[in-house]
PDB file of C-alpha atoms in Angstrom:
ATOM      1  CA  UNK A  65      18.600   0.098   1.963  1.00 59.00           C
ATOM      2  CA  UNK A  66      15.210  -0.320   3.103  1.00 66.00           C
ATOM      3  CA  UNK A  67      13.467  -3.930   2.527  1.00 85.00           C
ATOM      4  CA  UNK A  68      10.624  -5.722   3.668  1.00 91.00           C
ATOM      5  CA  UNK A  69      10.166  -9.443   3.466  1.00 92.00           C
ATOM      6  CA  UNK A  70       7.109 -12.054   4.226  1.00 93.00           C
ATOM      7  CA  UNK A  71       6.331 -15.151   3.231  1.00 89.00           C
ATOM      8  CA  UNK A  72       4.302 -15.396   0.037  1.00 90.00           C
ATOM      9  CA  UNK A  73       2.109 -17.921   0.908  1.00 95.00           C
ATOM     10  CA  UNK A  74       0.270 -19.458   4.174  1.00 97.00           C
ATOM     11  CA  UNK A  75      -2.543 -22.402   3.888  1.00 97.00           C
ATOM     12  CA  UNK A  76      -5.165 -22.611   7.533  1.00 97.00           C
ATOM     13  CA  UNK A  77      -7.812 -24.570   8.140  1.00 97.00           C
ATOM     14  CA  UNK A  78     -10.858 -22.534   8.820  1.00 97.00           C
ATOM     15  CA  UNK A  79     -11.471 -21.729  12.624  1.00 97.00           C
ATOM     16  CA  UNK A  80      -7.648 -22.248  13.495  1.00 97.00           C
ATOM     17  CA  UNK A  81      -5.086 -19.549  14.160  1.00 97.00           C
ATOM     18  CA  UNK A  82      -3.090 -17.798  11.153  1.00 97.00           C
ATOM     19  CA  UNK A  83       0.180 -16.122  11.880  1.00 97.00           C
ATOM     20  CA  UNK A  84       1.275 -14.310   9.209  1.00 97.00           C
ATOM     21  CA  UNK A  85       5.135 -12.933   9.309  1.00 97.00           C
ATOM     22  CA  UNK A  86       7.428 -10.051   8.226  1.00 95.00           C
ATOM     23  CA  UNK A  87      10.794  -8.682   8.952  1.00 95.00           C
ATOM     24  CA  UNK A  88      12.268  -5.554   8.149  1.00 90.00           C
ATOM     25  CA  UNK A  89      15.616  -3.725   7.785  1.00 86.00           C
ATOM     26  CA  UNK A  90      15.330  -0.001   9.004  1.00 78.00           C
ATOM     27  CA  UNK A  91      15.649   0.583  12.218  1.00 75.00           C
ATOM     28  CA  UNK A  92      14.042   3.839  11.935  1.00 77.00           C
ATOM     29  CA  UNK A  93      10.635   2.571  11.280  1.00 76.00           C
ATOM     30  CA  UNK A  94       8.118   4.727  13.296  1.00 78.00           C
ATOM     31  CA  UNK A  95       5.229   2.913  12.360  1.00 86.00           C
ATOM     32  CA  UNK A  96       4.398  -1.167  10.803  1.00 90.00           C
ATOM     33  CA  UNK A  97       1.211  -1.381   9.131  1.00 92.00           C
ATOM     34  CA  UNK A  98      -0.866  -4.935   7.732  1.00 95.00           C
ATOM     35  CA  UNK A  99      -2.796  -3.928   4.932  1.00 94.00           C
ATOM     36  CA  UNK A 100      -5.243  -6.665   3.575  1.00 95.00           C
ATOM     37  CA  UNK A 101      -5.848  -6.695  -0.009  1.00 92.00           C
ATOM     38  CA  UNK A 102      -8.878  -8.896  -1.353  1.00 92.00           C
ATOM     39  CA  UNK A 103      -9.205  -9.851  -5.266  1.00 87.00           C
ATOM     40  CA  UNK A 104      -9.925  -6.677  -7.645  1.00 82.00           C
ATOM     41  CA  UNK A 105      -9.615  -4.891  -4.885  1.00 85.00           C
ATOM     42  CA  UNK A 106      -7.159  -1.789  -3.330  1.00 86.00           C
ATOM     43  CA  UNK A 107      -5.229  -2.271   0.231  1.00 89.00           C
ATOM     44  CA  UNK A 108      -7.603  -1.953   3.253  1.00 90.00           C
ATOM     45  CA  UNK A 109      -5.584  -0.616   6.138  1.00 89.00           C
ATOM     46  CA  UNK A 110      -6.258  -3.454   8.937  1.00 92.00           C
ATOM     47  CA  UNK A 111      -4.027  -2.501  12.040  1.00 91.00           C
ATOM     48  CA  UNK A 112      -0.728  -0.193  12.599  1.00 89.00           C
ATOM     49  CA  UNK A 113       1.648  -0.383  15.527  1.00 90.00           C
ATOM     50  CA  UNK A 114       3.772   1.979  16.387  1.00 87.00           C
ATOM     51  CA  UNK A 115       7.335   1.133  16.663  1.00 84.00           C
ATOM     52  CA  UNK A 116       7.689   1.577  20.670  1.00 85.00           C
ATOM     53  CA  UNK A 117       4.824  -0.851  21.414  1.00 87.00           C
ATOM     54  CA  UNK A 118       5.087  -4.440  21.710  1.00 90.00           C
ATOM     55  CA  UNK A 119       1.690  -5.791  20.826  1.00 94.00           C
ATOM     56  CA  UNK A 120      -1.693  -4.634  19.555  1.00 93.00           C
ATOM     57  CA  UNK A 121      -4.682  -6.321  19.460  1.00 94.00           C
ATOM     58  CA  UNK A 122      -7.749  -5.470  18.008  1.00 91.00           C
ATOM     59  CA  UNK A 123     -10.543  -8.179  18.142  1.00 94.00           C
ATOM     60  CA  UNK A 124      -9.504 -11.197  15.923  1.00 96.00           C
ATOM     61  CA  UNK A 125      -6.060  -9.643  15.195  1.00 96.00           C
ATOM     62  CA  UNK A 126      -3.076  -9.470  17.188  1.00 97.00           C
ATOM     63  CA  UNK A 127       0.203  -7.596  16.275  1.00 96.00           C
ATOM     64  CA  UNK A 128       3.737  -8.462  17.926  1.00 96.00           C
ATOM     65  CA  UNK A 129       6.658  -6.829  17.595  1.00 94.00           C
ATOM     66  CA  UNK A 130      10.021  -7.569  18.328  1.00 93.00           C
ATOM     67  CA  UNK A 131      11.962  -4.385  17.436  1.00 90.00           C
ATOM     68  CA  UNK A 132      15.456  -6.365  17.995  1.00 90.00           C
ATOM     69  CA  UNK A 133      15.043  -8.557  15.402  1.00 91.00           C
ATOM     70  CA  UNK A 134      12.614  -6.446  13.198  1.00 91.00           C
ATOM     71  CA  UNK A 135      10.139  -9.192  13.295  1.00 94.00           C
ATOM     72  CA  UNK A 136       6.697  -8.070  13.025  1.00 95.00           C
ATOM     73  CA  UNK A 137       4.015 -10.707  13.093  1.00 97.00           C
ATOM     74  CA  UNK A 138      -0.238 -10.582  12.556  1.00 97.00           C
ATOM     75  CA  UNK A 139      -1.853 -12.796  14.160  1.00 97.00           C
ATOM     76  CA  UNK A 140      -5.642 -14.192  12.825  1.00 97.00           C
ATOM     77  CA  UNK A 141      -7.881 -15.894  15.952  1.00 97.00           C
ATOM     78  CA  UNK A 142     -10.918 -18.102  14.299  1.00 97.00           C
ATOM     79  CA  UNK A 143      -9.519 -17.661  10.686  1.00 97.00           C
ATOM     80  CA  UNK A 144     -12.831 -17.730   8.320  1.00 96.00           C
ATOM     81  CA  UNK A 145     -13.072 -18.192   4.866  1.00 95.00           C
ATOM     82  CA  UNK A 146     -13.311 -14.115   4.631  1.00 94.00           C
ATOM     83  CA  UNK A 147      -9.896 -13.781   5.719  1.00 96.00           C
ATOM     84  CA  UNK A 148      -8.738 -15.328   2.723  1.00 96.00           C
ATOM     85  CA  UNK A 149      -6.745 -12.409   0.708  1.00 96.00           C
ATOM     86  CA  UNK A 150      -2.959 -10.983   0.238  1.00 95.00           C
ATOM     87  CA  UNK A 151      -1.653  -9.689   3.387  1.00 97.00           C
ATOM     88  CA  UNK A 152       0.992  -6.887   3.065  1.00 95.00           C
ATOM     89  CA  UNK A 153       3.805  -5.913   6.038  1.00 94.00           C
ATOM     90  CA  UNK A 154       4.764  -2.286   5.559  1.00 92.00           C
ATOM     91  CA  UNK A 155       7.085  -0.153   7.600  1.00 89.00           C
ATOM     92  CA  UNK A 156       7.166   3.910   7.371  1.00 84.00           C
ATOM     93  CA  UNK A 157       9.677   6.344   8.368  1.00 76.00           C
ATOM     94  CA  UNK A 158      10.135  10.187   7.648  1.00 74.00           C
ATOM     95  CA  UNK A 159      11.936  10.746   4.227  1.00 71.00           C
ATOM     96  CA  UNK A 160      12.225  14.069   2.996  1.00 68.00           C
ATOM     97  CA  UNK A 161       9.290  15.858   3.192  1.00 65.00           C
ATOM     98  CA  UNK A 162       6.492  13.036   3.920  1.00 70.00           C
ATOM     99  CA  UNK A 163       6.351   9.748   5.571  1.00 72.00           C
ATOM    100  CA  UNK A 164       7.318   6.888   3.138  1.00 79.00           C
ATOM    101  CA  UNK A 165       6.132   3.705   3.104  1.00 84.00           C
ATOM    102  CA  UNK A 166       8.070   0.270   2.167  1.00 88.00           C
ATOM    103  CA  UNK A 167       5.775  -2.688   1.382  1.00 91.00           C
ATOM    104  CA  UNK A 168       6.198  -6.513   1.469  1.00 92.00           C
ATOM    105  CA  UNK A 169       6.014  -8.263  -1.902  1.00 92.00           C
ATOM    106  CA  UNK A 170       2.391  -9.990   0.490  1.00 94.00           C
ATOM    107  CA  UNK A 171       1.452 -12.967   1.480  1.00 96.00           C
ATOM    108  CA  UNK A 172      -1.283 -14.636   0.004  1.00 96.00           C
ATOM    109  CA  UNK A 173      -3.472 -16.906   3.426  1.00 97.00           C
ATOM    110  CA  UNK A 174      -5.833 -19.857   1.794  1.00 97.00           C
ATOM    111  CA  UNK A 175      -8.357 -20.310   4.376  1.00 96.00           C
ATOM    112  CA  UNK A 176      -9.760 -24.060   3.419  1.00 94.00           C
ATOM    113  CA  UNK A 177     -12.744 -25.646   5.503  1.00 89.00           C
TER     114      UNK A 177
ATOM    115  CA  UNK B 275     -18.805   7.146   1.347  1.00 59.00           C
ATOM    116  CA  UNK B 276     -17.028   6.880  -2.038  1.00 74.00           C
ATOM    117  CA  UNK B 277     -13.538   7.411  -0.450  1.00 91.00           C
ATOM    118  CA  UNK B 278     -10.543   6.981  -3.217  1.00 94.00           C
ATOM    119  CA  UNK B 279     -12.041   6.706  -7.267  1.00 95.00           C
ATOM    120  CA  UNK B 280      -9.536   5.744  -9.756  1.00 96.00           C
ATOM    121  CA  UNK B 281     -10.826   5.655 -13.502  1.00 96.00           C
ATOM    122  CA  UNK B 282     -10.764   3.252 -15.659  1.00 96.00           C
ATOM    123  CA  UNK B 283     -10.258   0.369 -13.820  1.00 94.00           C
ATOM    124  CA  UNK B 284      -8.886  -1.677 -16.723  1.00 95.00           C
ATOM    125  CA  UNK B 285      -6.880  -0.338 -19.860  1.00 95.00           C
ATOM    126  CA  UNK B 286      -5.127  -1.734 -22.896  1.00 96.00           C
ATOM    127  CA  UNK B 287      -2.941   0.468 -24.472  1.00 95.00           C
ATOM    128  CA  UNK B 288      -0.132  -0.288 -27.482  1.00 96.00           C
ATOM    129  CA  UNK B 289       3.723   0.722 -27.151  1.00 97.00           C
ATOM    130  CA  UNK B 290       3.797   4.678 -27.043  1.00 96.00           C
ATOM    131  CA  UNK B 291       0.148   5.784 -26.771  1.00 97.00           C
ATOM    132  CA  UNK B 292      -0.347   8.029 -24.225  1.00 96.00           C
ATOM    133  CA  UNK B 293      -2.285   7.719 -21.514  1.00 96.00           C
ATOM    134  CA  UNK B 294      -3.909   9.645 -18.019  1.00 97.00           C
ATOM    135  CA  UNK B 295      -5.118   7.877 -15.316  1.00 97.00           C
ATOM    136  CA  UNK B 296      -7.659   9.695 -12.887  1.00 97.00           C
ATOM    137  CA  UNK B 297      -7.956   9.614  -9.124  1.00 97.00           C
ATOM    138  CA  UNK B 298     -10.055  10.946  -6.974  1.00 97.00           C
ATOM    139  CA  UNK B 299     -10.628  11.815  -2.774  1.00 96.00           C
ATOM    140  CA  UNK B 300     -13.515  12.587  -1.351  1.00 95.00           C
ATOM    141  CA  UNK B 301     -12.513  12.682   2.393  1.00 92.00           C
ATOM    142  CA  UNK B 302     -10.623  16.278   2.151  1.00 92.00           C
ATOM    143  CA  UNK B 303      -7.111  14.845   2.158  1.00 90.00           C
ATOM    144  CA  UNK B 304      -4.365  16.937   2.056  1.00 89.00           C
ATOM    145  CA  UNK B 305      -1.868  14.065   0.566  1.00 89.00           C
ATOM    146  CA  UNK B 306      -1.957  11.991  -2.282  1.00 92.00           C
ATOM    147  CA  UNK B 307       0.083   9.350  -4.106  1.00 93.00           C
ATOM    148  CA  UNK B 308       0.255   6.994  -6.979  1.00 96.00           C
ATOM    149  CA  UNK B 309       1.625   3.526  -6.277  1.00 95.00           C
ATOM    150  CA  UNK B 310       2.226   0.589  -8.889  1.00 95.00           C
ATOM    151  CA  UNK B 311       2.577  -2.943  -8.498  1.00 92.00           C
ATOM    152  CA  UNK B 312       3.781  -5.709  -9.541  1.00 91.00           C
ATOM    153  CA  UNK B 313       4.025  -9.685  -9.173  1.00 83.00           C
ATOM    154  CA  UNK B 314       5.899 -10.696  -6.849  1.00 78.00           C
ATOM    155  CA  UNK B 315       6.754  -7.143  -5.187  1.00 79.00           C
ATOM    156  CA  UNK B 316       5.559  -4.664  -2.689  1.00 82.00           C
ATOM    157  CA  UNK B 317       3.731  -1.572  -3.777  1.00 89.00           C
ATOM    158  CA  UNK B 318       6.423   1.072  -5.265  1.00 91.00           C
ATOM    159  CA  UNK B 319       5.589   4.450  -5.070  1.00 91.00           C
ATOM    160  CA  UNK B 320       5.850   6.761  -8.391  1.00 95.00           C
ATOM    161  CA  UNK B 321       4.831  10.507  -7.439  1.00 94.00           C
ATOM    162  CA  UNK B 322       3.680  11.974  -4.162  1.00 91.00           C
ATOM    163  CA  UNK B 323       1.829  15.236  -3.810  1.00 91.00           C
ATOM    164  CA  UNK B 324       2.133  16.605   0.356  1.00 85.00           C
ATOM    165  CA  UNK B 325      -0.517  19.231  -0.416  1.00 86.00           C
ATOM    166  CA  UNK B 326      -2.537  20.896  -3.033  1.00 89.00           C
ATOM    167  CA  UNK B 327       0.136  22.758  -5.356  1.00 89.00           C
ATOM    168  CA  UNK B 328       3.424  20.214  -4.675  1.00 90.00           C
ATOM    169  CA  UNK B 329       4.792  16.949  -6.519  1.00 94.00           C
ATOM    170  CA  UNK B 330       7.391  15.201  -5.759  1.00 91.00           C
ATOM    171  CA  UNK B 331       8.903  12.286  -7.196  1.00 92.00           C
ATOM    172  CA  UNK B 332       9.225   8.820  -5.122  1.00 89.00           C
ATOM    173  CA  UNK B 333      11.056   5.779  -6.018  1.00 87.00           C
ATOM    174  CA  UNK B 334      10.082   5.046  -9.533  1.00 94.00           C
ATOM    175  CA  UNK B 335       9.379   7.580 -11.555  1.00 96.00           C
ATOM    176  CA  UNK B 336      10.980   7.584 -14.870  1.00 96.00           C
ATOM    177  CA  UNK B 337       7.891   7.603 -17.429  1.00 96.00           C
ATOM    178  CA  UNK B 338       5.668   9.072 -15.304  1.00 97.00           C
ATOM    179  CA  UNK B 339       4.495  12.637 -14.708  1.00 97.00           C
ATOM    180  CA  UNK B 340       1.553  13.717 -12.540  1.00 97.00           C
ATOM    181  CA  UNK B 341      -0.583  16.923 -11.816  1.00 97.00           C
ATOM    182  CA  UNK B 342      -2.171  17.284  -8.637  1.00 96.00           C
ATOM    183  CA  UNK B 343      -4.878  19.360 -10.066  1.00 89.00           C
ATOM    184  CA  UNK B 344      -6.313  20.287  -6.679  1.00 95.00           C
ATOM    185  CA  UNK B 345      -7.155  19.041  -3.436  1.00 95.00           C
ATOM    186  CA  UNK B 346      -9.143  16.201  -4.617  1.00 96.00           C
ATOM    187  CA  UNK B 347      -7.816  14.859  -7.755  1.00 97.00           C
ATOM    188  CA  UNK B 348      -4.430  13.974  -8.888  1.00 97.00           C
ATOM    189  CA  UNK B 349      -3.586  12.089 -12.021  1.00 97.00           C
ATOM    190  CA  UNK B 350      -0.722  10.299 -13.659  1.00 98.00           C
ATOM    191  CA  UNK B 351       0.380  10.502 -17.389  1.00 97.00           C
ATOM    192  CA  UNK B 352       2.112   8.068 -19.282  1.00 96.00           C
ATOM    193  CA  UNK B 353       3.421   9.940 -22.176  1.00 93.00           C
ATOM    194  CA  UNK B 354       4.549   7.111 -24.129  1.00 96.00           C
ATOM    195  CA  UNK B 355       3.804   3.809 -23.185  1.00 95.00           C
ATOM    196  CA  UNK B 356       6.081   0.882 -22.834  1.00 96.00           C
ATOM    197  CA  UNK B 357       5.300  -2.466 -22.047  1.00 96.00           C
ATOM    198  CA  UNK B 358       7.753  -2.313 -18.485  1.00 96.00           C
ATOM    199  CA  UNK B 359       4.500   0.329 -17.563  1.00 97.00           C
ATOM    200  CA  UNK B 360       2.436  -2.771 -17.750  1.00 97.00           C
ATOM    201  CA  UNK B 361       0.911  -2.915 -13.783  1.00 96.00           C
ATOM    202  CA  UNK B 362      -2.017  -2.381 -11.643  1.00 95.00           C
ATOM    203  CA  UNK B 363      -1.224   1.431 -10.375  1.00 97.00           C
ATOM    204  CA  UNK B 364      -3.046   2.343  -7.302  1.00 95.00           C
ATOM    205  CA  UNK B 365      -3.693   5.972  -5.900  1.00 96.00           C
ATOM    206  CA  UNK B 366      -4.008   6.906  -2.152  1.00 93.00           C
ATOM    207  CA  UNK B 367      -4.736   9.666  -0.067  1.00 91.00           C
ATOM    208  CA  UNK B 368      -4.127  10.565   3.628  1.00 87.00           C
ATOM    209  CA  UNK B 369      -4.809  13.309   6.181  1.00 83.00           C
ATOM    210  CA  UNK B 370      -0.969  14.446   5.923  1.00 73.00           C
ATOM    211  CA  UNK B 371       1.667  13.278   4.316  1.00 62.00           C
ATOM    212  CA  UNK B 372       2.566  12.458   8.068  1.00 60.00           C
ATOM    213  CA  UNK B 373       6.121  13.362   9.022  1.00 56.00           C
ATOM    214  CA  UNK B 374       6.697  13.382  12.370  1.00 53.00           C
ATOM    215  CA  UNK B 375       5.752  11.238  15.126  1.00 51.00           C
ATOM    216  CA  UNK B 376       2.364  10.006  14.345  1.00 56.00           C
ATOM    217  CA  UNK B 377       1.734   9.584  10.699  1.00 61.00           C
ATOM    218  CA  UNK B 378      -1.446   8.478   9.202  1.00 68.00           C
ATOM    219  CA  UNK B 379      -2.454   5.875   7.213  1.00 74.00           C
ATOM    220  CA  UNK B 380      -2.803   5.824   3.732  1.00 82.00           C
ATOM    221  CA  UNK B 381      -6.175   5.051   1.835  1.00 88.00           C
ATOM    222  CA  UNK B 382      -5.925   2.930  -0.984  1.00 91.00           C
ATOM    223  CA  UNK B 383      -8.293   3.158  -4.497  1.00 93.00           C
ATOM    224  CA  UNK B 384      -9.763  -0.098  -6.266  1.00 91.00           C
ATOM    225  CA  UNK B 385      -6.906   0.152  -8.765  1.00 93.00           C
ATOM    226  CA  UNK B 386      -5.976   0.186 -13.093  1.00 95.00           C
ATOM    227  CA  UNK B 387      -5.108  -2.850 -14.428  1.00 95.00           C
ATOM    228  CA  UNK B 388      -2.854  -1.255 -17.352  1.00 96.00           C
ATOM    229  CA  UNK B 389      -1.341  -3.629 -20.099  1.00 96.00           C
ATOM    230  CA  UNK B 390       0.879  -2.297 -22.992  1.00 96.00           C
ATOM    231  CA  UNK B 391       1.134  -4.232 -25.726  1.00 95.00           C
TER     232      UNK B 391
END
């Protein structure tokens, strides 16, 4: 069946890189999302690549994805205290009549100065 | 810019009350959904409605029912509470329910914390 892993937690060093991982099972993923979800707070959609594409950046973030392996990774340039939060992998996929999405269980980046 | 408005944001409820949560889009979405989850685990989905008029159920949704009462507001019902309901449910909404080869994202709500007691 359809699962979705990351790590749960990741601890950075404010102004370094975070890399954030996630690797999933169905091969008939059309699109991998990173939501970011903040305390109190709902899922903020922060990038989505779609499954032919290798990369994706978008300012401070950078997506890879190696489609072999289902490894999906985010990328954080200059990681600020702001970034700290629970970052969720999610893969969709048609299933019956809408698109269906699987999440991560998150992983939760400390950003410490 | 309001977007996705869940009420109450917090609820205590005791073993077989019943309860409806609210949700609301203001950004003339055609799909909505109800999510719950849990620690440790990934969003699940409960209910899905594609369009104004359909519900369908998604991966767990035994306890549950939902009314998608029109285009902007669908709620959830828990007709008799049990403390395995206890979660933080979140509703979303999206242009289309998206199948096909470029599906949007979904928009998430701030969430209900719901404990049963």
């Amino acid at each position: 069946g359809e699962d979705v892993e990351q790590s749960l937690f990741l601890s950075v060093r404010e102004g370094d890189s975070s890399v954030i991982n996630c690797t999933y099972t169905d091969s008939s993923s059309t699109y991998l999302y990173w939501y970011k979800q903040e305390p109190g707070a709902g899922l903020q959609l922060l990038t989505y690549i779609f499954s032919n594409m290798d990369m994706k950046q978008d300012q401070r973030l950078t997506v890879l994805l190696n489609k072999k392996d289902k490894h999906l990774s985010l990328r954080i340039a200059d990681t600020q205290t702001g970034d700290s939060a629970i970052y969720f992998c999610a893969e969709s996929f048609p299933w019956g009549g809408y698109n269906k999405l699987i999440f991560g269980a998150g992983t939760r980046l400390a950003v410490h100065p | 810019n309001a977007g996705v408005t869940q009420t109450p944001k917090f609820q205590v409820l005791k073993t077989g009350q019943s309860m409806t949560l609210q949700c609301a889009q203001d950004m003339n979405h055609n799909s909505m959904y109800w999510y719950r989850q849990d620690p440790g685990m990934g969003l699940r989905l409960i209910y899905y409605s594609a369009s104004e008029g359909t519900t369908d159920k998604g991966e767990v949704p035994n306890g549950y029912n939902v009314s998608r009462l029109n285009k902007r507001e669908f709620s959830l019902r828990l007709e008799s509470a049990a403390p395995s309901q206890t979660s933080v449910y979140f509703c979303a909404s999206s242009p289309t329910s998206g199948t096909g080869t470029n599906p949007p994202p979904q928009h998430f709500g701030d969430g209900t914390r719901l404990s049963i007691l």
